[in-house]
CSV table of C-alpha atoms and ligand atoms in Angstrom, one decimal:
chain,number,residue,atom,x,y,z
M,166,MET,CA,0.0,0.0,0.0
M,167,ASP,CA,1.3,3.5,-0.9
M,168,ILE,CA,-0.1,5.9,1.7
M,169,THR,CA,-0.3,9.7,1.4
M,170,VAL,CA,-1.6,11.7,4.3
M,171,PHE,CA,-3.4,15.0,3.6
M,172,LEU,CA,-2.7,17.1,6.7
M,173,GLY,CA,-4.2,20.5,7.3
M,174,ALA,CA,-6.6,22.5,9.5
M,175,PRO,CA,-10.3,22.0,9.2
M,176,GLY,CA,-11.3,24.0,6.1
M,177,SER,CA,-7.9,23.9,4.5
M,178,GLY,CA,-9.4,22.2,1.4
M,179,LYS,CA,-7.7,18.8,1.9
M,180,GLY,CA,-11.1,16.9,1.7
M,181,THR,CA,-12.2,18.7,-1.4
M,182,GLN,CA,-8.9,17.9,-3.2
M,183,ALA,CA,-8.9,14.3,-2.0
M,184,LYS,CA,-12.4,13.7,-3.3
M,185,ARG,CA,-11.4,15.1,-6.7
M,186,LEU,CA,-8.3,12.9,-6.8
M,187,ALA,CA,-10.4,9.9,-5.9
M,188,GLN,CA,-12.8,10.6,-8.7
M,189,SER,CA,-9.9,10.1,-11.1
M,190,GLY,CA,-10.0,6.5,-10.1
M,191,ARG,CA,-6.3,6.4,-9.3
M,192,PHE,CA,-6.6,6.7,-5.5
M,193,ALA,CA,-8.6,5.2,-2.7
M,194,HIS,CA,-9.8,8.0,-0.4
M,195,PHE,CA,-10.5,7.6,3.3
M,196,SER,CA,-11.9,10.5,5.2
M,197,THR,CA,-12.4,9.6,8.8
M,198,GLY,CA,-14.8,12.6,9.2
M,199,ASP,CA,-17.0,11.2,6.4
M,200,MET,CA,-16.7,7.7,7.9
M,201,LEU,CA,-17.9,8.9,11.3
M,202,ARG,CA,-20.8,11.0,9.8
M,203,LEU,CA,-21.9,7.9,7.9
M,204,ALA,CA,-21.8,5.8,11.1
M,205,ILE,CA,-23.9,8.4,12.9
M,206,GLN,CA,-26.5,8.4,10.1
M,207,ARG,CA,-26.7,4.6,10.2
M,208,ARG,CA,-26.7,4.6,14.0
M,209,ILE,CA,-23.7,2.2,14.1
M,210,ASP,CA,-21.9,1.8,17.4
M,211,VAL,CA,-18.8,3.8,16.5
M,212,GLY,CA,-21.0,6.7,15.3
M,213,ILE,CA,-23.0,6.7,18.5
M,214,LYS,CA,-19.8,6.9,20.5
M,215,ALA,CA,-18.3,9.6,18.3
M,216,LYS,CA,-21.3,12.0,18.0
M,217,ALA,CA,-20.9,14.0,21.2
M,218,PHE,CA,-17.2,14.6,20.6
M,219,ILE,CA,-17.9,15.8,17.0
M,220,ASP,CA,-20.7,18.1,18.0
M,221,ARG,CA,-18.5,19.8,20.6
M,222,GLY,CA,-15.6,20.1,18.1
M,223,GLU,CA,-13.4,17.7,20.2
M,224,LEU,CA,-11.4,14.8,18.8
M,225,VAL,CA,-12.8,11.3,19.0
M,226,PRO,CA,-10.5,9.2,21.3
M,227,ASP,CA,-7.5,7.7,19.7
M,228,ASN,CA,-8.4,4.0,20.4
M,229,ILE,CA,-11.7,4.4,18.5
M,230,MET,CA,-10.1,6.1,15.6
M,231,ILE,CA,-7.1,3.8,15.3
M,232,GLU,CA,-9.4,0.8,15.2
M,233,LEU,CA,-11.7,2.4,12.6
M,234,ILE,CA,-8.8,3.2,10.2
M,235,GLU,CA,-7.0,-0.2,10.8
M,236,ARG,CA,-10.2,-2.0,9.8
M,237,ALA,CA,-10.7,0.1,6.7
M,238,LEU,CA,-7.1,-0.3,5.5
M,239,ALA,CA,-7.2,-4.1,6.1
M,240,GLU,CA,-9.8,-4.3,3.3
M,241,VAL,CA,-7.5,-2.5,0.8
M,242,ARG,CA,-5.4,-4.4,-1.8
M,243,GLY,CA,-1.7,-4.2,-1.4
M,244,ASP,CA,-1.0,-2.3,-4.7
M,245,THR,CA,-3.5,0.5,-3.9
M,246,ARG,CA,-2.6,4.2,-3.6
M,247,VAL,CA,-4.4,5.5,-0.6
M,248,ILE,CA,-5.1,9.1,0.4
M,249,LEU,CA,-5.8,9.6,4.1
M,250,ASP,CA,-7.8,12.7,4.8
M,251,GLY,CA,-8.3,13.7,8.5
M,252,PHE,CA,-6.2,10.9,9.9
M,253,PRO,CA,-3.8,11.0,11.7
M,254,ARG,CA,-4.7,14.0,13.9
M,255,THR,CA,-2.6,13.1,16.9
M,256,LEU,CA,0.9,11.7,17.6
M,257,PRO,CA,-0.4,8.4,18.9
M,258,GLN,CA,-2.5,8.0,15.7
M,259,ALA,CA,0.6,8.8,13.5
M,260,GLU,CA,2.7,6.3,15.5
M,261,ALA,CA,0.0,3.6,15.2
M,262,LEU,CA,0.2,3.8,11.3
M,263,ASP,CA,4.0,3.7,11.3
M,264,GLU,CA,4.1,0.7,13.7
M,265,LYS,CA,3.1,-1.7,10.8
M,266,PRO,CA,5.2,-1.8,7.7
M,267,SER,CA,2.0,-2.3,5.6
M,268,THR,CA,0.5,1.0,6.8
M,269,THR,CA,3.7,3.1,7.0
M,270,VAL,CA,3.0,6.6,5.6
M,271,GLY,CA,5.0,7.4,2.5
M,272,ARG,CA,4.4,11.1,2.2
M,273,VAL,CA,2.5,13.9,3.9
M,274,VAL,CA,1.0,16.9,2.1
M,275,TYR,CA,0.5,19.8,4.4
M,276,PHE,CA,-2.2,22.3,3.2
M,277,GLU,CA,-1.2,25.8,4.5
M,278,VAL,CA,-4.1,28.4,4.8
M,279,PRO,CA,-4.2,31.5,7.0
M,280,GLU,CA,-6.5,31.2,10.0
M,281,PRO,CA,-9.0,34.0,9.1
M,282,LYS,CA,-9.6,32.3,5.8
M,283,LEU,CA,-10.3,29.0,7.5
M,284,VAL,CA,-13.1,30.5,9.6
M,285,LEU,CA,-14.7,32.1,6.5
M,286,ARG,CA,-14.5,28.8,4.6
M,287,LEU,CA,-15.9,26.7,7.4
M,288,THR,CA,-18.8,28.9,8.5
M,289,GLY,CA,-20.0,29.3,4.9
M,290,ARG,CA,-19.6,25.7,4.0
M,291,ARG,CA,-22.6,23.6,3.0
M,292,ILE,CA,-22.5,19.9,2.2
M,293,CYS,CA,-24.9,17.7,0.3
M,294,GLU,CA,-26.8,15.5,2.7
M,295,LYS,CA,-26.9,12.7,0.1
M,296,CYS,CA,-23.5,12.5,-1.6
M,297,GLY,CA,-21.3,14.7,0.6
M,298,GLU,CA,-20.3,17.1,-2.2
M,299,PRO,CA,-19.0,20.4,-0.6
M,300,PHE,CA,-20.2,23.9,-1.6
M,301,HIS,CA,-19.7,27.4,-0.1
M,302,VAL,CA,-22.4,30.0,0.1
M,303,GLU,CA,-20.0,32.7,-1.3
M,304,PHE,CA,-16.9,31.0,-2.8
M,305,GLN,CA,-18.6,28.0,-4.5
M,306,PRO,CA,-22.3,28.5,-4.6
M,307,PRO,CA,-24.5,25.8,-6.1
M,308,ARG,CA,-26.5,26.6,-9.3
M,309,LYS,CA,-29.7,26.5,-7.3
M,310,ALA,CA,-29.6,27.7,-3.6
M,311,GLY,CA,-29.8,24.8,-1.2
M,312,VAL,CA,-29.6,22.1,-3.9
M,313,CYS,CA,-26.6,19.9,-4.8
M,314,ASP,CA,-25.4,20.4,-8.4
M,315,LYS,CA,-24.3,16.8,-8.6
M,316,CYS,CA,-27.2,14.7,-7.3
M,317,GLY,CA,-30.1,17.1,-6.4
M,318,GLY,CA,-29.7,16.4,-2.7
M,319,ASN,CA,-30.4,19.0,0.1
M,320,LEU,CA,-27.4,21.1,1.1
M,321,ILE,CA,-27.0,21.4,4.9
M,322,GLN,CA,-24.6,23.0,7.3
M,323,ARG,CA,-22.7,20.6,9.5
M,324,THR,CA,-23.5,21.1,13.1
M,325,ASP,CA,-19.8,21.6,13.9
M,326,ASP,CA,-19.4,24.4,11.3
M,327,SER,CA,-21.1,27.0,13.5
M,328,GLU,CA,-18.7,29.8,14.4
M,329,GLU,CA,-18.3,28.9,18.1
M,330,VAL,CA,-17.5,25.2,17.3
M,331,VAL,CA,-15.2,26.2,14.4
M,332,ARG,CA,-13.1,28.3,16.8
M,333,HIS,CA,-12.8,25.4,19.2
M,334,ARG,CA,-11.9,23.0,16.4
M,335,LEU,CA,-9.1,25.3,15.3
M,336,SER,CA,-7.6,25.5,18.8
M,337,VAL,CA,-7.8,21.7,19.1
M,338,TYR,CA,-6.0,21.5,15.7
M,339,ARG,CA,-3.3,23.8,16.9
M,340,ASN,CA,-2.7,21.9,20.1
M,341,GLN,CA,-3.1,18.3,19.0
M,342,THR,CA,-2.5,18.1,15.3
M,343,LEU,CA,0.1,20.7,14.5
M,344,PRO,CA,2.8,18.7,16.4
M,345,LEU,CA,2.5,16.2,13.5
M,346,LEU,CA,4.4,18.6,11.3
M,347,SER,CA,7.6,18.2,13.1
M,348,TYR,CA,7.0,14.4,13.4
M,349,TYR,CA,6.9,14.0,9.6
M,350,GLN,CA,9.4,16.8,8.9
M,351,SER,CA,12.0,15.0,11.0
M,352,ARG,CA,11.3,11.9,9.0
M,353,ASN,CA,11.7,13.7,5.7
M,354,ARG,CA,8.2,12.9,4.5
M,355,LEU,CA,6.6,16.4,4.6
M,356,GLU,CA,5.6,18.4,1.5
M,357,ARG,CA,4.0,21.8,1.9
M,358,VAL,CA,1.4,23.2,-0.5
M,359,ASP,CA,-0.3,26.6,-0.5
M,360,GLY,CA,-3.9,25.8,0.2
M,361,ASP,CA,-4.9,29.4,-0.4
M,362,GLN,CA,-4.5,29.5,-4.2
M,363,ASP,CA,-6.5,28.7,-7.3
M,364,ILE,CA,-8.1,25.3,-7.0
M,365,GLU,CA,-6.8,24.1,-10.4
M,366,VAL,CA,-3.3,25.3,-9.7
M,367,LEU,CA,-3.4,23.5,-6.4
M,368,MET,CA,-4.6,20.3,-8.1
M,369,ALA,CA,-1.7,20.5,-10.6
M,370,ASN,CA,0.8,20.8,-7.7
M,371,LEU,CA,-0.8,17.9,-5.9
M,372,LEU,CA,-0.5,15.7,-9.0
M,373,LYS,CA,3.2,16.6,-9.3
M,374,ILE,CA,3.8,15.6,-5.7
M,375,LEU,CA,1.8,12.4,-6.1
M,376,ARG,CA,3.4,11.3,-9.4
Q,611,LIG,P1,-13.5,16.3,9.6
Q,611,LIG,O1,-14.7,16.0,8.7
Q,611,LIG,O2,-12.3,15.7,9.1
Q,611,LIG,O3,-13.4,17.8,9.9
Q,611,LIG,O4,-13.9,15.6,11.0
Q,611,LIG,C1,-15.0,15.9,11.7
Q,611,LIG,C2,-14.9,15.5,13.1
Q,611,LIG,O5,-14.7,14.1,13.2
Q,611,LIG,C3,-13.7,16.1,13.9
Q,611,LIG,O6,-13.9,17.4,14.3
Q,611,LIG,C4,-13.5,15.1,15.0
Q,611,LIG,O7,-14.4,15.3,16.0
Q,611,LIG,C5,-13.8,13.8,14.3
Q,611,LIG,N1,-12.6,13.1,13.7
Q,611,LIG,C6,-12.4,12.9,12.4
Q,611,LIG,N2,-11.2,12.3,12.2
Q,611,LIG,C7,-10.6,12.2,13.4
Q,611,LIG,C8,-9.4,11.7,13.9
Q,611,LIG,N3,-8.4,11.2,13.1
Q,611,LIG,N4,-9.2,11.7,15.3
Q,611,LIG,C9,-10.1,12.2,16.1
Q,611,LIG,N5,-11.3,12.7,15.7
Q,611,LIG,C10,-11.5,12.7,14.4
């Protein structure tokens, strides 16, 4: 398995880019946030455990997350190129991946975006209830207000995209996830991209890194 981690603050665009890359058919994309939201919708055990943490903007405990991702990766064929989006988010999570040769992380792409921009992106974000496609009320509005361009589903605001929860998620990110930068930097696996640039230019940069 060839694993690339997309690392960045909430709202840095890593999920949007990972979804687009997965649509090309060349990558398997795992978003732990999407996996948890699906588990909540389906009332699966892990979703029930995770919901209160997500709604408060806290991280779900490491043991739950590590088990979730290990199970998902165990289903993946050995020659697959994987993009992890939203995992790892803590040092113990990063160490758990590196513990096994089969899930060792090959490279990490860090999406850099200034914090004021992150708040605007997150609080204006809307996602399709049905297919998960992301939109933004200002920066990427759907053709018809409230309706997904792709599948016609309803656009909703995530409960954790309210301004208060967003500010908390960003402080959790600074305290718990940012230390991963030096973890991967010291292992020579870190590539930085400017996440605050034209989406097509960014995609071209990502394709170069992932080549
Ligand atoms: P995301 O869609 O990536 O912003 O994730 C939404 C929420 O799911 C986060 O705010 C966390 O509560 C939870 N979550 C997703 N991935 C992880 C992870 N790797 N570790 C802990 N919590 C996570």
